[in-house]
PDB file of C-alpha atoms in Angstrom:
ATOM      1  CA  PRO A   5       2.414 153.976 139.492  1.00  0.00           C
ATOM      2  CA  HIS A   6       3.510 157.599 139.649  1.00  0.00           C
ATOM      3  CA  ARG A   7       1.778 160.293 141.642  1.00  0.00           C
ATOM      4  CA  ILE A   8       1.359 163.937 140.777  1.00  0.00           C
ATOM      5  CA  THR A   9      -0.036 166.928 142.607  1.00  0.00           C
ATOM      6  CA  SER A  10      -2.580 169.034 140.761  1.00  0.00           C
ATOM      7  CA  HIS A  11      -2.615 172.829 140.961  1.00  0.00           C
ATOM      8  CA  GLN A  12      -5.381 172.533 143.589  1.00  0.00           C
ATOM      9  CA  GLY A  13      -2.912 170.634 145.778  1.00  0.00           C
ATOM     10  CA  ARG A  14      -4.585 167.215 145.552  1.00  0.00           C
ATOM     11  CA  GLU A  15      -2.389 164.221 145.005  1.00  0.00           C
ATOM     12  CA  LYS A  16      -3.598 161.992 142.178  1.00  0.00           C
ATOM     13  CA  PRO A  17      -2.361 158.701 140.784  1.00  0.00           C
ATOM     14  CA  MET A  18      -0.961 158.859 137.286  1.00  0.00           C
ATOM     15  CA  THR A  19      -0.771 155.867 134.976  1.00  0.00           C
ATOM     16  CA  ILE A  20       1.794 156.088 132.220  1.00  0.00           C
ATOM     17  CA  THR A  21       1.045 154.444 128.906  1.00  0.00           C
ATOM     18  CA  MET A  22       4.477 153.566 127.574  1.00  0.00           C
ATOM     19  CA  PRO A  23       4.986 154.479 123.911  1.00  0.00           C
ATOM     20  CA  ALA A  24       6.803 152.139 121.575  1.00  0.00           C
ATOM     21  CA  PRO A  25       9.663 154.167 120.105  1.00  0.00           C
ATOM     22  CA  ALA A  26      10.975 153.133 116.730  1.00  0.00           C
ATOM     23  CA  SER A  27      14.542 153.101 117.998  1.00  0.00           C
ATOM     24  CA  THR A  28      16.149 151.810 121.172  1.00  0.00           C
ATOM     25  CA  GLY A  29      18.050 153.648 123.865  1.00  0.00           C
ATOM     26  CA  TYR A  30      15.120 155.416 125.549  1.00  0.00           C
ATOM     27  CA  THR A  31      14.997 155.977 129.303  1.00  0.00           C
ATOM     28  CA  LEU A  32      11.906 157.048 131.216  1.00  0.00           C
ATOM     29  CA  VAL A  33      12.499 160.159 133.334  1.00  0.00           C
ATOM     30  CA  ASP A  34      10.386 162.713 135.181  1.00  0.00           C
ATOM     31  CA  ALA A  35      10.941 166.223 133.819  1.00  0.00           C
ATOM     32  CA  ASP A  36       9.577 169.705 134.464  1.00  0.00           C
ATOM     33  CA  PRO A  37       7.481 170.686 131.389  1.00  0.00           C
ATOM     34  CA  ASN A  38       8.631 174.294 131.800  1.00  0.00           C
ATOM     35  CA  GLU A  39      12.235 173.226 131.213  1.00  0.00           C
ATOM     36  CA  ILE A  40      11.563 171.118 128.101  1.00  0.00           C
ATOM     37  CA  ASP A  41      12.319 172.801 124.777  1.00  0.00           C
ATOM     38  CA  ILE A  42       9.620 172.579 122.111  1.00  0.00           C
ATOM     39  CA  THR A  43      11.556 172.608 118.869  1.00  0.00           C
ATOM     40  CA  ALA A  44       9.048 171.482 116.244  1.00  0.00           C
ATOM     41  CA  ASN A  45       9.210 174.783 114.363  1.00  0.00           C
ATOM     42  CA  VAL A  46      10.872 178.168 114.676  1.00  0.00           C
ATOM     43  CA  ARG A  47       7.490 179.811 114.157  1.00  0.00           C
ATOM     44  CA  THR A  48       5.518 179.196 117.325  1.00  0.00           C
ATOM     45  CA  GLY A  49       1.754 179.465 117.180  1.00  0.00           C
ATOM     46  CA  VAL A  50       0.100 176.591 119.021  1.00  0.00           C
ATOM     47  CA  ASP A  51      -2.611 178.104 121.245  1.00  0.00           C
ATOM     48  CA  ILE A  52      -3.198 175.349 123.778  1.00  0.00           C
ATOM     49  CA  THR A  53      -5.684 177.537 125.681  1.00  0.00           C
ATOM     50  CA  ALA A  54      -8.075 176.961 122.765  1.00  0.00           C
ATOM     51  CA  ALA A  55      -8.383 173.351 123.986  1.00  0.00           C
ATOM     52  CA  PRO A  56      -9.714 173.737 127.567  1.00  0.00           C
ATOM     53  CA  GLU A  57     -11.013 170.156 127.681  1.00  0.00           C
ATOM     54  CA  PHE A  58      -7.539 168.814 126.978  1.00  0.00           C
ATOM     55  CA  ILE A  59      -6.003 171.011 129.675  1.00  0.00           C
ATOM     56  CA  ALA A  60      -8.703 169.909 132.134  1.00  0.00           C
ATOM     57  CA  SER A  61      -7.930 166.256 131.373  1.00  0.00           C
ATOM     58  CA  ILE A  62      -4.203 166.803 131.960  1.00  0.00           C
ATOM     59  CA  THR A  63      -4.992 168.664 135.181  1.00  0.00           C
ATOM     60  CA  GLU A  64      -7.181 165.838 136.462  1.00  0.00           C
ATOM     61  CA  LEU A  65      -5.310 162.765 135.215  1.00  0.00           C
ATOM     62  CA  GLY A  66      -1.806 163.967 134.465  1.00  0.00           C
ATOM     63  CA  VAL A  67       0.135 163.116 131.316  1.00  0.00           C
ATOM     64  CA  ARG A  68      -0.826 159.500 130.657  1.00  0.00           C
ATOM     65  CA  GLN A  69       1.332 158.947 127.564  1.00  0.00           C
ATOM     66  CA  ALA A  70       4.999 159.809 127.935  1.00  0.00           C
ATOM     67  CA  VAL A  71       6.429 162.558 125.755  1.00  0.00           C
ATOM     68  CA  LEU A  72       9.290 161.598 123.423  1.00  0.00           C
ATOM     69  CA  ALA A  73      12.417 163.744 123.603  1.00  0.00           C
ATOM     70  CA  VAL A  74      16.130 163.768 122.882  1.00  0.00           C
ATOM     71  CA  ARG A  75      18.846 164.999 125.203  1.00  0.00           C
ATOM     72  CA  ARG A  76      21.192 167.468 123.542  1.00  0.00           C
ATOM     73  CA  ALA A  77      24.907 167.689 124.237  1.00  0.00           C
ATOM     74  CA  ASP A  78      24.289 170.525 126.718  1.00  0.00           C
ATOM     75  CA  GLY A  79      21.863 168.357 128.706  1.00  0.00           C
ATOM     76  CA  THR A  80      18.647 170.102 127.667  1.00  0.00           C
ATOM     77  CA  LEU A  81      15.632 168.082 126.506  1.00  0.00           C
ATOM     78  CA  ALA A  82      14.048 168.762 123.097  1.00  0.00           C
ATOM     79  CA  VAL A  83      10.586 167.405 122.279  1.00  0.00           C
ATOM     80  CA  HIS A  84      10.209 165.098 119.286  1.00  0.00           C
ATOM     81  CA  ASP A  85       6.625 164.081 119.965  1.00  0.00           C
ATOM     82  CA  GLY A  86       4.210 165.552 122.502  1.00  0.00           C
ATOM     83  CA  GLN A  87       4.221 169.325 122.064  1.00  0.00           C
ATOM     84  CA  ARG A  88       0.552 169.699 123.058  1.00  0.00           C
ATOM     85  CA  ARG A  89       1.020 167.512 126.130  1.00  0.00           C
ATOM     86  CA  VAL A  90       3.924 169.661 127.284  1.00  0.00           C
ATOM     87  CA  LEU A  91       1.990 172.906 126.695  1.00  0.00           C
ATOM     88  CA  ALA A  92      -1.094 171.557 128.470  1.00  0.00           C
ATOM     89  CA  ALA A  93       1.031 170.403 131.415  1.00  0.00           C
ATOM     90  CA  ARG A  94       2.422 173.916 131.721  1.00  0.00           C
ATOM     91  CA  GLU A  95      -1.091 175.376 131.713  1.00  0.00           C
ATOM     92  CA  ALA A  96      -2.182 172.818 134.319  1.00  0.00           C
ATOM     93  CA  GLY A  97       0.645 173.846 136.618  1.00  0.00           C
ATOM     94  CA  LEU A  98       2.358 170.454 136.617  1.00  0.00           C
ATOM     95  CA  THR A  99       6.000 170.392 137.622  1.00  0.00           C
ATOM     96  CA  SER A 100       6.751 166.828 136.534  1.00  0.00           C
ATOM     97  CA  ILE A 101       5.676 164.747 133.546  1.00  0.00           C
ATOM     98  CA  PRO A 102       6.924 161.417 132.135  1.00  0.00           C
ATOM     99  CA  VAL A 103       9.368 161.729 129.262  1.00  0.00           C
ATOM    100  CA  MET A 104      11.050 159.002 127.222  1.00  0.00           C
ATOM    101  CA  VAL A 105      14.552 160.330 126.556  1.00  0.00           C
ATOM    102  CA  ARG A 106      17.466 159.257 124.384  1.00  0.00           C
ATOM    103  CA  ASP A 107      20.678 161.018 123.401  1.00  0.00           C
ATOM    104  CA  GLN A 108      20.628 163.119 120.255  1.00  0.00           C
ATOM    105  CA  THR A 109      22.532 161.553 117.370  1.00  0.00           C
ATOM    106  CA  ALA A 110      24.998 163.336 115.125  1.00  0.00           C
ATOM    107  CA  ASP A 111      22.608 162.943 112.179  1.00  0.00           C
ATOM    108  CA  GLU A 112      19.760 164.539 114.148  1.00  0.00           C
ATOM    109  CA  ARG A 113      22.011 167.422 115.129  1.00  0.00           C
ATOM    110  CA  ALA A 114      22.955 168.052 111.498  1.00  0.00           C
ATOM    111  CA  ALA A 115      19.322 167.770 110.406  1.00  0.00           C
ATOM    112  CA  GLY A 116      18.269 170.185 113.147  1.00  0.00           C
ATOM    113  CA  ILE A 117      20.808 172.774 112.042  1.00  0.00           C
ATOM    114  CA  GLU A 118      19.626 172.487 108.433  1.00  0.00           C
ATOM    115  CA  ARG A 119      15.953 172.677 109.443  1.00  0.00           C
ATOM    116  CA  ILE A 120      16.300 175.759 111.618  1.00  0.00           C
ATOM    117  CA  THR A 121      18.552 177.626 109.190  1.00  0.00           C
ATOM    118  CA  GLU A 122      16.155 176.943 106.323  1.00  0.00           C
ATOM    119  CA  GLN A 123      13.089 177.949 108.351  1.00  0.00           C
ATOM    120  CA  ILE A 124      14.635 181.257 109.405  1.00  0.00           C
ATOM    121  CA  ASN A 125      15.897 182.174 105.944  1.00  0.00           C
ATOM    122  CA  LEU A 126      12.703 181.142 104.102  1.00  0.00           C
ATOM    123  CA  ASN A 127      10.354 182.766 106.615  1.00  0.00           C
ATOM    124  CA  ASP A 128      12.364 185.987 106.514  1.00  0.00           C
ATOM    125  CA  GLN A 129      11.892 186.081 102.731  1.00  0.00           C
ATOM    126  CA  ARG A 130       8.141 185.421 102.932  1.00  0.00           C
ATOM    127  CA  GLU A 131       6.336 186.422 106.120  1.00  0.00           C
ATOM    128  CA  ALA A 132       8.851 187.759 108.590  1.00  0.00           C
ATOM    129  CA  LEU A 133       9.378 185.948 111.861  1.00  0.00           C
ATOM    130  CA  THR A 134       8.865 187.981 115.010  1.00  0.00           C
ATOM    131  CA  LYS A 135      11.986 189.203 116.773  1.00  0.00           C
ATOM    132  CA  GLY A 136      11.383 186.694 119.552  1.00  0.00           C
ATOM    133  CA  GLN A 137      11.020 183.782 117.133  1.00  0.00           C
ATOM    134  CA  HIS A 138      14.184 184.818 115.298  1.00  0.00           C
ATOM    135  CA  ALA A 139      16.121 184.993 118.583  1.00  0.00           C
ATOM    136  CA  ALA A 140      14.818 181.572 119.605  1.00  0.00           C
ATOM    137  CA  GLY A 141      16.068 180.098 116.334  1.00  0.00           C
ATOM    138  CA  VAL A 142      19.517 181.619 116.815  1.00  0.00           C
ATOM    139  CA  ALA A 143      19.692 180.249 120.368  1.00  0.00           C
ATOM    140  CA  GLU A 144      18.773 176.788 119.139  1.00  0.00           C
ATOM    141  CA  LEU A 145      21.474 176.823 116.461  1.00  0.00           C
ATOM    142  CA  LEU A 146      24.047 177.715 119.116  1.00  0.00           C
ATOM    143  CA  ASP A 147      22.687 174.949 121.360  1.00  0.00           C
ATOM    144  CA  LEU A 148      23.172 172.504 118.510  1.00  0.00           C
ATOM    145  CA  GLY A 149      26.878 173.303 118.488  1.00  0.00           C
ATOM    146  CA  LEU A 150      27.393 175.963 115.819  1.00  0.00           C
ATOM    147  CA  ASN A 151      29.686 178.801 116.867  1.00  0.00           C
ATOM    148  CA  VAL A 152      28.750 182.470 116.563  1.00  0.00           C
ATOM    149  CA  GLN A 153      30.621 182.962 113.286  1.00  0.00           C
ATOM    150  CA  LYS A 154      28.962 179.970 111.591  1.00  0.00           C
ATOM    151  CA  VAL A 155      25.487 181.091 112.661  1.00  0.00           C
ATOM    152  CA  ALA A 156      26.180 184.619 111.420  1.00  0.00           C
ATOM    153  CA  THR A 157      27.313 183.253 108.059  1.00  0.00           C
ATOM    154  CA  ALA A 158      24.349 180.881 107.704  1.00  0.00           C
ATOM    155  CA  LEU A 159      21.760 183.563 108.537  1.00  0.00           C
ATOM    156  CA  HIS A 160      23.580 186.501 106.879  1.00  0.00           C
ATOM    157  CA  VAL A 161      23.601 188.608 110.052  1.00  0.00           C
ATOM    158  CA  PRO A 162      26.374 190.300 112.090  1.00  0.00           C
ATOM    159  CA  LYS A 163      28.200 188.353 114.796  1.00  0.00           C
ATOM    160  CA  SER A 164      27.125 190.955 117.360  1.00  0.00           C
ATOM    161  CA  TYR A 165      23.482 190.176 116.554  1.00  0.00           C
ATOM    162  CA  VAL A 166      24.037 186.426 116.956  1.00  0.00           C
ATOM    163  CA  GLU A 167      25.728 186.920 120.328  1.00  0.00           C
ATOM    164  CA  GLN A 168      22.842 188.980 121.734  1.00  0.00           C
ATOM    165  CA  ALA A 169      20.040 187.010 120.060  1.00  0.00           C
ATOM    166  CA  GLY A 170      21.556 183.757 121.296  1.00  0.00           C
ATOM    167  CA  ARG A 171      21.333 185.028 124.861  1.00  0.00           C
ATOM    168  CA  ALA A 172      17.871 186.568 124.521  1.00  0.00           C
ATOM    169  CA  GLY A 173      16.475 183.507 122.750  1.00  0.00           C
ATOM    170  CA  ARG A 174      17.023 181.329 125.831  1.00  0.00           C
ATOM    171  CA  SER A 175      14.349 183.213 127.792  1.00  0.00           C
ATOM    172  CA  GLU A 176      10.619 183.026 127.069  1.00  0.00           C
ATOM    173  CA  ARG A 177      10.061 186.305 128.873  1.00  0.00           C
ATOM    174  CA  ALA A 178      12.840 188.039 126.949  1.00  0.00           C
ATOM    175  CA  ARG A 179      11.379 186.826 123.639  1.00  0.00           C
ATOM    176  CA  GLN A 180       7.941 188.118 124.636  1.00  0.00           C
ATOM    177  CA  GLN A 181       9.359 191.494 125.635  1.00  0.00           C
ATOM    178  CA  LEU A 182      11.062 191.684 122.238  1.00  0.00           C
ATOM    179  CA  ASP A 183       7.813 190.954 120.434  1.00  0.00           C
ATOM    180  CA  ASP A 184       5.938 193.506 122.563  1.00  0.00           C
ATOM    181  CA  ARG A 185       8.651 196.101 121.823  1.00  0.00           C
ATOM    182  CA  GLN A 186       9.245 196.630 125.526  1.00  0.00           C
ATOM    183  CA  LEU A 187      12.954 195.785 125.224  1.00  0.00           C
ATOM    184  CA  THR A 188      15.626 196.123 122.581  1.00  0.00           C
ATOM    185  CA  LEU A 189      17.659 193.053 121.690  1.00  0.00           C
ATOM    186  CA  GLU A 190      20.402 194.194 124.074  1.00  0.00           C
ATOM    187  CA  GLY A 191      17.891 194.583 126.915  1.00  0.00           C
ATOM    188  CA  ALA A 192      16.363 191.180 126.195  1.00  0.00           C
ATOM    189  CA  ALA A 193      19.836 189.614 126.317  1.00  0.00           C
ATOM    190  CA  ILE A 194      20.456 191.229 129.722  1.00  0.00           C
ATOM    191  CA  LEU A 195      17.116 189.919 130.990  1.00  0.00           C
ATOM    192  CA  ALA A 196      18.005 186.378 129.911  1.00  0.00           C
ATOM    193  CA  ASP A 197      21.398 186.654 131.637  1.00  0.00           C
ATOM    194  CA  LEU A 198      19.727 187.839 134.840  1.00  0.00           C
ATOM    195  CA  GLU A 199      17.286 184.928 134.757  1.00  0.00           C
ATOM    196  CA  ASP A 200      20.238 182.548 134.420  1.00  0.00           C
ATOM    197  CA  ALA A 201      21.949 184.203 137.401  1.00  0.00           C
ATOM    198  CA  ALA A 202      18.726 183.885 139.432  1.00  0.00           C
ATOM    199  CA  ARG A 203      19.111 180.101 139.459  1.00  0.00           C
ATOM    200  CA  ALA A 204      22.034 180.514 141.850  1.00  0.00           C
ATOM    201  CA  GLU A 205      20.769 183.673 143.568  1.00  0.00           C
ATOM    202  CA  PRO A 206      16.951 183.575 143.886  1.00  0.00           C
ATOM    203  CA  TRP A 207      16.728 187.180 145.124  1.00  0.00           C
ATOM    204  CA  ILE A 208      17.395 188.278 141.537  1.00  0.00           C
ATOM    205  CA  THR A 209      13.976 186.922 140.502  1.00  0.00           C
ATOM    206  CA  ASP A 210      12.267 189.277 142.965  1.00  0.00           C
ATOM    207  CA  ALA A 211      14.396 192.153 141.701  1.00  0.00           C
ATOM    208  CA  ILE A 212      13.345 191.422 138.101  1.00  0.00           C
ATOM    209  CA  GLU A 213       9.662 191.316 139.088  1.00  0.00           C
ATOM    210  CA  LYS A 214       9.943 194.695 140.827  1.00  0.00           C
ATOM    211  CA  ILE A 215      11.486 196.157 137.681  1.00  0.00           C
ATOM    212  CA  PHE A 216       8.526 195.037 135.559  1.00  0.00           C
ATOM    213  CA  GLU A 217       6.048 196.383 138.098  1.00  0.00           C
ATOM    214  CA  ASN A 218       7.050 199.843 136.875  1.00  0.00           C
ATOM    215  CA  ARG A 219       5.386 201.254 133.791  1.00  0.00           C
ATOM    216  CA  PHE A 220       8.586 202.300 132.030  1.00  0.00           C
ATOM    217  CA  GLY A 221      12.365 202.249 132.258  1.00  0.00           C
ATOM    218  CA  PHE A 222      12.635 198.448 132.120  1.00  0.00           C
ATOM    219  CA  GLU A 223      15.845 198.369 130.142  1.00  0.00           C
ATOM    220  CA  TYR A 224      17.654 200.985 132.230  1.00  0.00           C
ATOM    221  CA  ARG A 225      16.747 199.217 135.475  1.00  0.00           C
ATOM    222  CA  LEU A 226      17.755 195.810 134.096  1.00  0.00           C
ATOM    223  CA  GLY A 227      21.097 197.265 133.076  1.00  0.00           C
ATOM    224  CA  THR A 228      21.572 198.773 136.530  1.00  0.00           C
ATOM    225  CA  LEU A 229      20.847 195.407 138.150  1.00  0.00           C
ATOM    226  CA  GLN A 230      23.320 193.678 135.820  1.00  0.00           C
ATOM    227  CA  ARG A 231      26.028 196.227 136.661  1.00  0.00           C
ATOM    228  CA  LYS A 232      25.368 195.680 140.367  1.00  0.00           C
ATOM    229  CA  LEU A 233      25.873 191.927 139.903  1.00  0.00           C
ATOM    230  CA  ASP A 234      29.030 192.457 137.849  1.00  0.00           C
ATOM    231  CA  GLU A 235      30.486 194.790 140.491  1.00  0.00           C
ATOM    232  CA  GLY A 236      29.668 192.253 143.211  1.00  0.00           C
ATOM    233  CA  ALA A 237      31.368 189.507 141.214  1.00  0.00           C
ATOM    234  CA  ASP A 238      34.474 191.666 140.728  1.00  0.00           C
ATOM    235  CA  THR A 239      34.577 192.366 144.457  1.00  0.00           C
ATOM    236  CA  ARG A 240      34.348 188.662 145.304  1.00  0.00           C
ATOM    237  CA  VAL A 241      37.145 187.828 142.845  1.00  0.00           C
ATOM    238  CA  ALA A 242      39.363 190.551 144.323  1.00  0.00           C
ATOM    239  CA  ALA A 243      38.632 189.356 147.846  1.00  0.00           C
ATOM    240  CA  ALA A 244      39.419 185.750 146.954  1.00  0.00           C
ATOM    241  CA  ASP A 245      42.695 186.829 145.351  1.00  0.00           C
ATOM    242  CA  HIS A 246      43.600 188.868 148.441  1.00  0.00           C
ATOM    243  CA  ILE A 247      42.850 185.911 150.735  1.00  0.00           C
ATOM    244  CA  ALA A 248      44.874 183.575 148.547  1.00  0.00           C
ATOM    245  CA  ARG A 249      47.870 185.932 148.660  1.00  0.00           C
TER     246      ARG A 249
END
């Protein structure tokens, strides 16, 4: 039996009902639901908060049936079955859920590229995707192994757009800021880069939060913070070179 801690701090037993995948090669792992990619569709619109009973059940009992996912070449997990369970686990404040994982096959990678490219192009011709959704799709195509030039060709956009959208699309907050028109694509890309850097230097997270506590000037302050980090990195490289010599 596994044990989880609810958002109230109580430890509760969790029984996992093992699914029966159609193919072999699955391994059961514990994964943070906030780090699992939900890739069912480029257009996101599942409002899990409209199902409070389901969230309450996940909060009380945990995720009882393991989510199915594949591990991409870059190590990230992409959901194949269990989107609502992952979303509910996030709402419940869980930091670990059971996931049945197998490596992504070459056929799945090719199918994923075709699916995302088609969804972006068709949705752009009908009802436009939001800027955040478009950036998320670009980021996923890059994650699947396409280079910047191939993505630009497939989506009929400039390479400079793909480079920035690919960075911005990695961050949920950056995508939201794009949709809310609080940041340009360049600013959203900087925000995503800063969030990546915060994994190694946690103080950056506090700096980002202080920036968004202000009512305006987000992009300028994010850029200033990025320049500060770049200057610090240059100084460390110069110092290391000096010591080596």
